[in-house]
XYZ file of C-alpha atoms in Angstrom:
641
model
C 57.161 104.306 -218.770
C 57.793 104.350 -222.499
C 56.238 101.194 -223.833
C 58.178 99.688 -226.766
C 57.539 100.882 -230.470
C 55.420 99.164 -232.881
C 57.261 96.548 -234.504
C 58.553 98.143 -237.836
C 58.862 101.831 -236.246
C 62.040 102.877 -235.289
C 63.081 104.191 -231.931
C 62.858 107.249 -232.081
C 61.163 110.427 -230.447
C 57.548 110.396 -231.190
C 57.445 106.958 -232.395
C 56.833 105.620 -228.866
C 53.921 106.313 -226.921
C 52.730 105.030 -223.359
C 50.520 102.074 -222.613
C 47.743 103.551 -220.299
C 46.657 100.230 -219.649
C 49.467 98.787 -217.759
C 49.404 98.437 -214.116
C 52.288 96.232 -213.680
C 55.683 98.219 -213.503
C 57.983 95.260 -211.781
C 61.092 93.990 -212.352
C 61.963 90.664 -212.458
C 64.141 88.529 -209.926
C 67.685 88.229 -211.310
C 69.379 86.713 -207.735
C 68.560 83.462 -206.292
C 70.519 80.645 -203.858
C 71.687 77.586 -204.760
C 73.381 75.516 -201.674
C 74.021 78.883 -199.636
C 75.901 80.664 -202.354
C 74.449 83.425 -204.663
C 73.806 83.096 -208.275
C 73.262 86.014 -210.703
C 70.359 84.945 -213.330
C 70.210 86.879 -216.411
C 66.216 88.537 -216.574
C 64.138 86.959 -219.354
C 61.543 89.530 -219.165
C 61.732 93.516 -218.483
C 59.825 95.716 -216.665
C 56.310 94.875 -216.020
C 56.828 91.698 -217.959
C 57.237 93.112 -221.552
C 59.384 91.150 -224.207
C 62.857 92.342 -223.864
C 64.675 92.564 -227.492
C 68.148 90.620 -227.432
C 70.136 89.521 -230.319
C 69.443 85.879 -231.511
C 72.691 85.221 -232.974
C 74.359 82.154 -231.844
C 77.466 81.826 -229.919
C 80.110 80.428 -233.315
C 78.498 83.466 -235.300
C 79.383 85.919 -232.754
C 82.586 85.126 -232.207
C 82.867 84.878 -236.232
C 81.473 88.670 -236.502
C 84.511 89.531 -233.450
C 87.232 87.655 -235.190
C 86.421 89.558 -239.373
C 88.297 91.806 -239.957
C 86.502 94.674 -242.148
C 87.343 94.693 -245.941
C 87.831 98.320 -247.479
C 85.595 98.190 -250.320
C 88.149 99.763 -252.819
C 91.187 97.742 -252.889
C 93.884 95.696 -250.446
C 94.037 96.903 -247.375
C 97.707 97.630 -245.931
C 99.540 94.216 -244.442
C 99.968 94.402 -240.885
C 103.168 94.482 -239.498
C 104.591 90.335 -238.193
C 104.167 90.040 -234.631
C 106.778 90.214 -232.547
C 109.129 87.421 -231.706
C 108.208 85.541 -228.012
C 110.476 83.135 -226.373
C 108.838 79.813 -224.766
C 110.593 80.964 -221.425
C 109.192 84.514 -221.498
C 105.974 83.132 -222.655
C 105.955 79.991 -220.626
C 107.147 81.398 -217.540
C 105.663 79.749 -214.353
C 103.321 77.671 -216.221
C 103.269 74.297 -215.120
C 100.932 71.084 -215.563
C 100.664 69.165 -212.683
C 99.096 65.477 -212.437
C 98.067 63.351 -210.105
C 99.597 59.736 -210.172
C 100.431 56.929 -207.821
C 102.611 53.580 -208.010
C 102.849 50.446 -206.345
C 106.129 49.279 -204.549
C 106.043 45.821 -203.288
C 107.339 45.107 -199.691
C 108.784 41.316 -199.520
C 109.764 41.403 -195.884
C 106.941 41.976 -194.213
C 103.263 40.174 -192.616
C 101.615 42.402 -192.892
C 101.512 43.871 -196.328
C 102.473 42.716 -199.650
C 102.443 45.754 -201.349
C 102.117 49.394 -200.811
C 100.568 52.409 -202.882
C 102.569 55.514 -203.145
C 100.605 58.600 -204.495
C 102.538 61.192 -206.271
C 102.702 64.653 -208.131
C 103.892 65.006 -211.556
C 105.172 68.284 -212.673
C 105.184 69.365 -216.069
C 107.390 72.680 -217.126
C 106.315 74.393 -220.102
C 109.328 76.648 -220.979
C 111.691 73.884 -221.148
C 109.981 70.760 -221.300
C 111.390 69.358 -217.838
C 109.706 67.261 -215.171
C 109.838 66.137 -211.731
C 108.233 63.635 -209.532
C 107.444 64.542 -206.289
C 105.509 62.735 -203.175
C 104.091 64.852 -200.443
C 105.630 64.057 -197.056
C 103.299 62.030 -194.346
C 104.230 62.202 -190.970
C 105.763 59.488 -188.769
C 105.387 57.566 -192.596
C 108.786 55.676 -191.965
C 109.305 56.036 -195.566
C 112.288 58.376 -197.351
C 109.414 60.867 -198.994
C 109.577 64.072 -200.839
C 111.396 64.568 -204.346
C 111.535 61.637 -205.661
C 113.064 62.433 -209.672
C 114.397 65.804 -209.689
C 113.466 68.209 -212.357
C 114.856 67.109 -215.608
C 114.193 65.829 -219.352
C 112.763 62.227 -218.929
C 113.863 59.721 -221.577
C 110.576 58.484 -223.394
C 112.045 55.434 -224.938
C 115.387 53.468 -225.928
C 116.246 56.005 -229.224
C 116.261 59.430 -226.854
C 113.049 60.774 -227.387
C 111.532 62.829 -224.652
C 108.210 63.074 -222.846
C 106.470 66.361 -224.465
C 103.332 67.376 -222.889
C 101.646 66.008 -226.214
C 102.041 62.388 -224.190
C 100.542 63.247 -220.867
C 96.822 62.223 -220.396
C 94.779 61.339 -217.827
C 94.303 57.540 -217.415
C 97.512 56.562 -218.804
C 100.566 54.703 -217.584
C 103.583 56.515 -218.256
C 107.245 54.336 -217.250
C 109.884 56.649 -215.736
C 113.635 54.949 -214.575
C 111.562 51.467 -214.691
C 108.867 52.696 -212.192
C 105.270 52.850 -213.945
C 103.406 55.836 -212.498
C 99.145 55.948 -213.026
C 98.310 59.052 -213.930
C 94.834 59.703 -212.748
C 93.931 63.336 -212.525
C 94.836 67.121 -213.304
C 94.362 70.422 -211.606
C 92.070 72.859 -213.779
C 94.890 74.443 -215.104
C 95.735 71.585 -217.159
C 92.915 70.918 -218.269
C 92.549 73.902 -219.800
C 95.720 74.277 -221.319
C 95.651 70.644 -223.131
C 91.772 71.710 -224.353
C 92.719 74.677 -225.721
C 95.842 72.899 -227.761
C 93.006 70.092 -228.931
C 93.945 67.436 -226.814
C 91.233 65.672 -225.910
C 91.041 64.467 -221.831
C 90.393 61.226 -220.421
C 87.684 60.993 -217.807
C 89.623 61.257 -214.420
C 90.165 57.873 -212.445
C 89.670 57.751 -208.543
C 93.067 57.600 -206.402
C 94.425 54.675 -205.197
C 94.426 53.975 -201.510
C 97.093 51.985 -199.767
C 95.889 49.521 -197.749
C 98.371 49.189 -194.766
C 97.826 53.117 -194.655
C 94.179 52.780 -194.237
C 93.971 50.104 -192.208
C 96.246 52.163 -189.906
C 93.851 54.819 -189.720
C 90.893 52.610 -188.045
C 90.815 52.369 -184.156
C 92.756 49.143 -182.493
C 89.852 48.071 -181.368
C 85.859 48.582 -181.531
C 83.749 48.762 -177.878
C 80.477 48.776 -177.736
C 79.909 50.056 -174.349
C 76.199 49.639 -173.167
C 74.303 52.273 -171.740
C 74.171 51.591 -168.457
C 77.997 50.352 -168.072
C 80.429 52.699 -167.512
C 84.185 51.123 -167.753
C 85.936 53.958 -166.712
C 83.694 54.333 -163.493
C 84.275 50.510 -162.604
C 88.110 50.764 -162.753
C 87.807 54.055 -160.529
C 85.920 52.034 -158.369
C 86.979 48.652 -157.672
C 90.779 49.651 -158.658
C 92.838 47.318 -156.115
C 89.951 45.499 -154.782
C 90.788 41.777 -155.576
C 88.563 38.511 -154.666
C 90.729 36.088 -153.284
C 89.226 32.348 -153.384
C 91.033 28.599 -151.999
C 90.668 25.838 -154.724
C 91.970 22.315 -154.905
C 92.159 20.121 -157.811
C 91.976 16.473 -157.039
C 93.767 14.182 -159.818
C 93.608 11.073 -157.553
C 91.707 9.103 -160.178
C 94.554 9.990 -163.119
C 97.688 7.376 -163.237
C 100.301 9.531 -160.576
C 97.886 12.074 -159.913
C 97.658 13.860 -156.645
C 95.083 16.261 -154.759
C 96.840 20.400 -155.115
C 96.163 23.388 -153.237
C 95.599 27.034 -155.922
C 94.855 30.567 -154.795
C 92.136 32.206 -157.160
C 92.241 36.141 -157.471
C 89.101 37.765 -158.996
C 90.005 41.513 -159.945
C 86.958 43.504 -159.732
C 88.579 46.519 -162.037
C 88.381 44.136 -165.188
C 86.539 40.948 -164.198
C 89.981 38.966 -165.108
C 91.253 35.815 -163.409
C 94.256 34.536 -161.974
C 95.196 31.203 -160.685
C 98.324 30.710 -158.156
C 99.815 27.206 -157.225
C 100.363 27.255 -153.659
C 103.922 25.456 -153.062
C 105.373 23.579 -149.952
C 108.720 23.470 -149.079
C 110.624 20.284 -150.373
C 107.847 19.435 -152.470
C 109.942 18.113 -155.729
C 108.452 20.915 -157.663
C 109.768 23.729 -160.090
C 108.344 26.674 -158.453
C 106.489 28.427 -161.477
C 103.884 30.848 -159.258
C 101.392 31.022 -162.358
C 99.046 28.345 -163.896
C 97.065 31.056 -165.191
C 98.045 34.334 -166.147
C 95.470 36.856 -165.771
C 92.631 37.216 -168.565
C 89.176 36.872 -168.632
C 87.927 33.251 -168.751
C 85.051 32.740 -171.247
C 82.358 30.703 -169.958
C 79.950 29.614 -172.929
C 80.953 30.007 -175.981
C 79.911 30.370 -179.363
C 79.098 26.901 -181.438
C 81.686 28.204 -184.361
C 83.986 28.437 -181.903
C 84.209 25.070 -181.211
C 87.292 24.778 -183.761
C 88.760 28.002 -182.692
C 92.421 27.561 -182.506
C 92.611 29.241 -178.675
C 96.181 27.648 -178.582
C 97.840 30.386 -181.224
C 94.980 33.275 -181.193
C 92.999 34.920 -178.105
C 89.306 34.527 -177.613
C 87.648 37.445 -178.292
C 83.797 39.206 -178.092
C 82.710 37.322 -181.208
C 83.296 33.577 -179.819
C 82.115 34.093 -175.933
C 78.538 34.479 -175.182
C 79.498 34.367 -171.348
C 81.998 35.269 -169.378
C 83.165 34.320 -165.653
C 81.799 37.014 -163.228
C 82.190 37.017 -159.770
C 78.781 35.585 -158.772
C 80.283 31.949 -160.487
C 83.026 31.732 -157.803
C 81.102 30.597 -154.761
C 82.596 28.705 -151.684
C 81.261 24.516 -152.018
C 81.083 25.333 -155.710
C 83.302 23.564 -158.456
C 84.560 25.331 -161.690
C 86.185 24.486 -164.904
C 89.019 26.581 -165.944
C 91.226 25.498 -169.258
C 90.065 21.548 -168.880
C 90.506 21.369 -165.081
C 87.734 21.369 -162.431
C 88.592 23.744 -159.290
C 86.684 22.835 -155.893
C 86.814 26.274 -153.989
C 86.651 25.180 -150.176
C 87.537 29.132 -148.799
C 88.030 32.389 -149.355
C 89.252 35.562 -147.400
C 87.425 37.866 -145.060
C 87.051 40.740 -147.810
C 85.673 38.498 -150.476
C 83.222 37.207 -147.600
C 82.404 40.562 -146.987
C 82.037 41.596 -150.946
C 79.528 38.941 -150.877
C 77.592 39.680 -148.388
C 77.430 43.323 -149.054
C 76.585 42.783 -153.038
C 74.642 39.596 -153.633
C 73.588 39.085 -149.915
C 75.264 35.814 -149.168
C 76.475 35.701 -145.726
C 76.985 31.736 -145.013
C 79.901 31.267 -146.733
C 81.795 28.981 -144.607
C 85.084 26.876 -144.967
C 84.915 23.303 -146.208
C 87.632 20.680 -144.603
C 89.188 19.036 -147.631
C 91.652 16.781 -146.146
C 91.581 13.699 -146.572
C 91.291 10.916 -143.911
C 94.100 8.446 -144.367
C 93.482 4.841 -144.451
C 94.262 3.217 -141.610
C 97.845 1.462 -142.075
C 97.672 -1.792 -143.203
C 98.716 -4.756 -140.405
C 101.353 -6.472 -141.263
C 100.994 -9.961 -140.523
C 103.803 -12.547 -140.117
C 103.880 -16.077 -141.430
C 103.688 -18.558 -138.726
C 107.085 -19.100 -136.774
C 108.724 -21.997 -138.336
C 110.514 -23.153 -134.741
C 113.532 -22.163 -135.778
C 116.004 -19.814 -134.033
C 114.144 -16.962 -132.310
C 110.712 -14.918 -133.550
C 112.825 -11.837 -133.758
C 115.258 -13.252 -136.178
C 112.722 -15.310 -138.189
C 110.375 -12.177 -138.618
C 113.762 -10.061 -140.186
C 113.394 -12.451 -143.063
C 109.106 -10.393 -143.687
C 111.011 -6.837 -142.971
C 114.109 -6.823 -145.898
C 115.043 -8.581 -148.753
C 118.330 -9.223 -147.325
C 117.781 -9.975 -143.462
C 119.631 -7.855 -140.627
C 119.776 -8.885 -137.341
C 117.522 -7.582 -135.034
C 118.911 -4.353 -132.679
C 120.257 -4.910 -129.091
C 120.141 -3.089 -125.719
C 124.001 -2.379 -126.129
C 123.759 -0.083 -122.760
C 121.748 -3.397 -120.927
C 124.591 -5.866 -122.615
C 127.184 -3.533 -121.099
C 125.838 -2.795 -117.333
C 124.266 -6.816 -116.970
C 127.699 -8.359 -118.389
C 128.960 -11.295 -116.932
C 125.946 -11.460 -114.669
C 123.997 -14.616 -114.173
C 121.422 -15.857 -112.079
C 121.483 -19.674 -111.328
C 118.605 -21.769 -109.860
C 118.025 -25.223 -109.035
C 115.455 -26.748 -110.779
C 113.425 -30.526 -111.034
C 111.393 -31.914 -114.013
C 107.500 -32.005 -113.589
C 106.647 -35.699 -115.034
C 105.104 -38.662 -114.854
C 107.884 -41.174 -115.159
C 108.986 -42.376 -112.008
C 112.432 -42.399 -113.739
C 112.399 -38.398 -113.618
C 111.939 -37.549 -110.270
C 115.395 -37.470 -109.458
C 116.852 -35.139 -111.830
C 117.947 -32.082 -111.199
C 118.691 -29.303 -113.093
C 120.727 -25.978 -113.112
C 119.237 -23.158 -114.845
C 121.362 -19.641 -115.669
C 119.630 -16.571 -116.629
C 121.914 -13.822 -118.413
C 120.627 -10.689 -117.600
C 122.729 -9.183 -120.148
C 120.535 -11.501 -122.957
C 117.581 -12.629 -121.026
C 118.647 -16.191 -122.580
C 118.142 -19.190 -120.450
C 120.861 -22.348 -120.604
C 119.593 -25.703 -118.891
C 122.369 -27.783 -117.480
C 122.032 -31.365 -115.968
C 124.350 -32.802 -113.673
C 125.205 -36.389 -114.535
C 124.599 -38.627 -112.174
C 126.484 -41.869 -111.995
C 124.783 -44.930 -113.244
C 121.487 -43.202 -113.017
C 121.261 -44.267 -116.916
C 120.766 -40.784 -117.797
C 123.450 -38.999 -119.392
C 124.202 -35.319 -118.156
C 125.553 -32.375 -119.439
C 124.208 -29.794 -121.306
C 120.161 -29.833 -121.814
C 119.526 -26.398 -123.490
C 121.588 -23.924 -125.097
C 121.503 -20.102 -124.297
C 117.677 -19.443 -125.592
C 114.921 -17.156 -124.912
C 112.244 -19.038 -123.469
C 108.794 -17.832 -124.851
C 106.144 -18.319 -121.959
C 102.806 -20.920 -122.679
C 100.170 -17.939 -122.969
C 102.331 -16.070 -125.274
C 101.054 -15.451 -128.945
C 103.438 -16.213 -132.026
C 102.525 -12.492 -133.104
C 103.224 -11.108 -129.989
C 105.703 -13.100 -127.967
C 106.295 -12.562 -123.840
C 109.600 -14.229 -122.687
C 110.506 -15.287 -119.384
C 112.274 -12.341 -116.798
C 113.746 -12.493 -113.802
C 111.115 -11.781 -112.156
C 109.273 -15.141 -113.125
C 112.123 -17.488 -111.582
C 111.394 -17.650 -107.727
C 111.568 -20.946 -105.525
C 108.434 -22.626 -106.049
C 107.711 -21.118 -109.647
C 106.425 -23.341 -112.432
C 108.978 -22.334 -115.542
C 107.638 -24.466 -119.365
C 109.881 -24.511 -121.357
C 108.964 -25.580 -125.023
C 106.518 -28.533 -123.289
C 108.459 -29.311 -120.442
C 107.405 -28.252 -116.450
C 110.517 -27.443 -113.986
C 109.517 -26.110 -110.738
C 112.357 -23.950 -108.720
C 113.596 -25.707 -105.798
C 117.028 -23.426 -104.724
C 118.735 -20.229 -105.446
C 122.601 -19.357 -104.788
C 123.312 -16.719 -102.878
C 123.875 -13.801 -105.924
C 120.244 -14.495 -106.807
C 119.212 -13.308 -103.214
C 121.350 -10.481 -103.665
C 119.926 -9.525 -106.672
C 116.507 -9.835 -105.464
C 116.659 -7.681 -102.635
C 118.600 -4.528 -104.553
C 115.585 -4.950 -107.501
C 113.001 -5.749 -105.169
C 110.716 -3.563 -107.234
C 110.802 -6.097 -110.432
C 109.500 -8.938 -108.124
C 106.103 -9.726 -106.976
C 105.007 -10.131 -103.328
C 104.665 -13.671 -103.893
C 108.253 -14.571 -105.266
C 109.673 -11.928 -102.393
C 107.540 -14.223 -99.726
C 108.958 -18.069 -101.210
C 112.640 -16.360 -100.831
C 111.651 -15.070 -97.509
C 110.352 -18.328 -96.521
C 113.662 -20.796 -97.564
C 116.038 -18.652 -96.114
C 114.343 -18.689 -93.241
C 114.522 -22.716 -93.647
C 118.309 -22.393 -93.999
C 119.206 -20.189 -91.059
C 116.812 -22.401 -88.715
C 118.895 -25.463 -88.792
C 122.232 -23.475 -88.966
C 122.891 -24.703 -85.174
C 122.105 -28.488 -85.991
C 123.823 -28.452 -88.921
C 127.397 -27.318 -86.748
C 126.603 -29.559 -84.276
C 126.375 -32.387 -86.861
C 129.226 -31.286 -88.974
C 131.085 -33.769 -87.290
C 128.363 -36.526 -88.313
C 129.325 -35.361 -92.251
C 129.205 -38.121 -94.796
C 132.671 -39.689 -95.076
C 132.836 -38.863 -98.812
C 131.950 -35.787 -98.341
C 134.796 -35.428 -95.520
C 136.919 -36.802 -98.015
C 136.492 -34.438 -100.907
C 136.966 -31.285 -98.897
C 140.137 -32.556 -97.575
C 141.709 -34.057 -101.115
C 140.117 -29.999 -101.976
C 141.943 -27.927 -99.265
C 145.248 -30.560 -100.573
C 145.047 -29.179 -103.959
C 143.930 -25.091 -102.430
C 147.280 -25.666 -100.260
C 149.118 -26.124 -103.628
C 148.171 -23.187 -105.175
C 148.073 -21.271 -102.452
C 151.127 -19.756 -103.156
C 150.919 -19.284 -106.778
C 151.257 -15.797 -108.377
C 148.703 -16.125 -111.418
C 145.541 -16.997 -109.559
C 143.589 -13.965 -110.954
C 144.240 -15.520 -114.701
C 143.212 -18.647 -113.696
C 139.589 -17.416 -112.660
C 139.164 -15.705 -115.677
C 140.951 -19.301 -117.828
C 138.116 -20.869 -116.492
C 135.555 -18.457 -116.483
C 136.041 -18.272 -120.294
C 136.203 -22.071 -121.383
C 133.563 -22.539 -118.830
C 130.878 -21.345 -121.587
C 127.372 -22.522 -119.774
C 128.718 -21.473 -116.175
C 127.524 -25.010 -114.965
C 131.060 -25.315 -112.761
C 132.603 -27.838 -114.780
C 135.023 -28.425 -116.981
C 136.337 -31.192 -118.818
C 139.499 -32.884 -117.381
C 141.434 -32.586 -120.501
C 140.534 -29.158 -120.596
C 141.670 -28.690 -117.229
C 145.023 -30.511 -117.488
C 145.339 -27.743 -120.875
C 144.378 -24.620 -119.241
C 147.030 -25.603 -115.972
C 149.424 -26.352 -118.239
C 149.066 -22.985 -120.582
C 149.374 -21.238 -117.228
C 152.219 -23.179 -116.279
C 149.836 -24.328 -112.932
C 151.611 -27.136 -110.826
C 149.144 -29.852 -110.274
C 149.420 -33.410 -108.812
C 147.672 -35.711 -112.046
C 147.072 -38.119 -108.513
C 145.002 -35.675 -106.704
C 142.951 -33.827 -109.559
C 141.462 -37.914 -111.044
C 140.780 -38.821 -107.310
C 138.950 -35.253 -106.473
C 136.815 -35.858 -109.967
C 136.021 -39.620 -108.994
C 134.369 -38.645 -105.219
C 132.649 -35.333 -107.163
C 130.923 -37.747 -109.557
C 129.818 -40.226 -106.524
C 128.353 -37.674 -104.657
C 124.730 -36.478 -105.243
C 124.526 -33.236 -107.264
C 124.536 -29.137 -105.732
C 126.109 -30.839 -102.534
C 128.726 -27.453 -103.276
C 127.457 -24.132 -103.482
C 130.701 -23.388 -105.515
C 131.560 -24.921 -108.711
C 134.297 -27.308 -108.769
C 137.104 -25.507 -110.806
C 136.820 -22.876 -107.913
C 137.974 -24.974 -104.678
C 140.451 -26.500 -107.071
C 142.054 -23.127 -108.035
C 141.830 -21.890 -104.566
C 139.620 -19.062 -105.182
């Protein structure tokens, strides 16, 4: 290799000789990498390292020496010929600035935004001076997009003047039809372009972002999704496998509160909970099947979130440290869910089988919640004042405004008219007392008792009527609990007290033996035996007493014939029937007797022909002779019946 020439030798042949004592014959590296792409170096030395000669003029003085033009030495050189004539749209054609720009539109009607950021393009024309506005089109944006000011001459200000590209700069707010548009940025292009005409450029300003636009672009919602839990895999899983759990909630100790019945589900697919209310028919409730919709039910939560409005947002992550799983719902255990406290008592053969299988619980049996009622509360009468009967007295404890106590309508209806008489004398001391007798008449329709006493004549004891119709409460009987005499206690010989005084049975008529033996059932042996027994008595002395009838008392003869006298006279008479039933009605107590003006009033309403002679001498030998000598009452021989 030719080495280079002494310095002051030219370059020519035979001026340059060879440098035997260089080895190195290299050239240097003029390609190297920078980020993965290729970049040409220029070499700083040649071959083997030597000095390479370059011109060390600088960059203005070159393009100086380019731009002279020579200068004849002798003289003016020859004028060049004008250039020729360019229009601005031949020379200008398809040249455009373009800048990047952006303005904010506010947005009244909405929550969730105030204002929104709207980036545009700004066009710039060079051959005419015209510009447009135009905003590239977003997808699913909602907003009218695309040419926004179509390409035209843009006012600049009130007296007509236009925008020139002289005005446009980066980092600038330029005002077009009352919108102010940011101009931030240019391509290369214009930058070039306004360089080279001695504009000088702003630094470029960073874009704008809208903020309802971004926000849009982050996910709904952030999980964090442990390692070992796989959400996907549970729903897959446990999809349609529900827990299903039997709660009460017992308000008893609240003003109007009351123990109620819920159904929890546990959904295994997304650990949520849902509470039922379990209604009964007729049980004065709307029937809204929720309390609960289903969610998750936080367990602890944060201490921040102890002012957490949880009535207008939901929990989330960041205020629960704990949530209900479905090892917290166990059978004997209570819960609290939204302020109430749950008692679960049950639960269904899958969840007890869930249990057992995954936690390995297997005693998970049902707990009896009802409630024992209190046994009712005796009611307890006040003592029985003595008057009228217990039954009508005790009405006064059962109402505010007393009803009378219910009757046997069916036993008033198949007993009516019915009576039982007996012949009765007083149990006492006085000697004066002996010798009364009395009639007693049990209605079967009422079981009420009358007492009648015949008057005797100057016994000094005036008859008549001793009790009204009464039930007769026996001696052993309680106030609470009153037992009132039957028919089956009245029997000859029986003791009857009645309200302190004794009367012991002596005689029955004859319907009271017939009663007796068709209800034989309702008597005891003993009462059977004492009927047995007098009628036996009667029937012995039936022969002596036919033999004697001639021996009769003469009063006695008397009234039976002064009574066949008065039969003889109605004998014949065609109302007989009504006169029964006359005297059957007035003839309240059934004792037999009537009064004599009474009698004279019901013969004379019947229009009943009747000696006044005859009636006041039968009632004179009736009084004289000793009482029950009859077994019929008076008023019947007299009607003939």
């Amino acid at each position: 290799m030719v080495s280079n020439p002494v310095h002051g030798l030219p370059l020519l042949p035979g001026t340059s000789f060879k440098d035997s004592t260089k080895t190195a014959f290299h050239r240097s590296q003029t390609l190297g990498y920078r980020n993965g792409y290729a970049i040409v170096r220029r070499p700083t030395v040649g071959i083997g390292g030597d000095r390479l000669q370059f011109n060390q003029l600088s960059q203005a003085v070159l393009d100086e020496l380019a731009s002279k033009a020579p200068v004849l030495t002798y003289g003016q050189p020859k004028q060049a010929p004008p250039a020729d004539f360019i229009p601005a749209h031949v020379a200008f054609d398809k040249k455009v600035l373009k800048f990047d720009a952006y303005f904010q539109e506010d947005v009244p009607m909405s929550t969730e935004e105030q204002y929104r950021i709207r980036q545009v393009n700004i066009y710039y024309y060079l051959e005419d001076d015209s510009m447009s506005v135009i905003e590239p089109v977003v997808e699913n944006s909602g907003i009218p997009q695309g040419k926004l000011i179509k390409r035209q001459r843009l006012a600049k200000n009130d007296r007509g003047d236009h925008y020139h590209w002289k005005d446009l700069n980066r980092g600038i707010n330029i005002t077009i039809y009352g919108k102010t548009f940011r101009v931030v940025d240019c391509d290369q292009f214009t930058q070039v372009f306004l360089e080279s005409q001695g504009i000088e450029l702003n630094p470029p300003e960073k874009m704008a972002l809208d903020p309802y636009t971004e926000l849009r672009k982050q996910p709904l919602r952030k999980y964090v999704t442990p390692s070992d839990f796989d959400q996907l895999k549970q729903f897959l899983t446990f999809d349609k496998q529900v827990l299903r759990f039997y709660a009460i909630w017992d308000d008893t100790d609240s003003m109007y509160g009351e123990c109620r019945t819920y159904i929890i589900h546990y959904y295994l697919m997304d650990d949520t909970v849902e509470i039922r209310e379990v209604h009964e028919r007729n049980d004065g409730r709307d029937p809204f099947p929720l309390l609960m919709n289903r969610q998750r039910m936080p367990k602890v939560l944060v201490e921040n979130a102890k002012n957490f409005p949880q009535c207008v947002l939901e929990i989330s992550d960041q205020e629960v440290l704990e949530w209900y799983t479905a090892k917290d719902f166990i059978v004997g255990k209570s819960l609290t869910v939204l302020g109430r406290t749950f008692f679960i008592y049950d639960c269904d053969p899958f969840t007890r089988r869930y249990y057992k299988e995954k936690f390995g619980i297997t005693d998970l049996p049902r707990i009896d919640v009802n409630k024992q009622e209190p046994p009712p509360v005796k009611q307890e009468l006040p003592p029985y004042n003595g008057f009228g009967l217990v039954e009508d007295s005790a009405q006064n404890c059962f109402a505010l405004i007393p009803k009378a106590p219910k009757k046997d309508v069916i036993k008033m209806l198949v007993n009516d008219n019915k009576v039982l008489r007996y012949l009765a004398a007083l149990e006492s001391p006085i000697p004066e007392d002996k010798d009364r007798r009395f009639v007693f008449s049990y209605f079967l329709a009422t079981d009420m008792i009358s007492i009648f006493e015949p008057p005797v004549r100057n016994s000094g004891i005036i008859g008549g009527k001793y009790l009204g119709r009464t039930k007769v409460v026996k001696p052993y009987s309680t106030v609470d609990n009153p037992i009132y005499y039957g028919p089956s206690d009245f029997f000859i010989g029986a003791v009857i007290e009645v309200f302190g005084h004794r009367f012991i049975i002596l005689d029955t008529d004859e319907y009271v033996l017939k009663y007796m033996e068709s209800n034989a059932a309702q008597y005891s042996p003993e009462a059977l035996a004492s009927v047995q027994k007098h009628v036996r008595k009667l029937e012995a002395p039936a022969s002596e007493s036919e033999s004697k009838q001639t021996e009769k008392d003469p009063g006695v003869q008397e009234l039976e014939a002064l009574i066949d006298t008065v039969q003889n006279q109605l004998k014949d008479h065609s109302c007989k029937d009504n006169i029964r039933e006359a005297f059957q009605i007035y003839d309240k107590e059934a004792s037999g007797y009537v009064d004599r003006d009474m009698f004279f009033k019901i013969c004379e309403s019947l229009n009943v022909p009747v000696d006044d002679s005859l009636v006041k001498e039968v009632t004179c030998k009736r009084l004289l002779l000793p009482a029950f000598t009859f077994s019929n009452p008076v008023w019947i021989p007299l009607c003939g019946l």
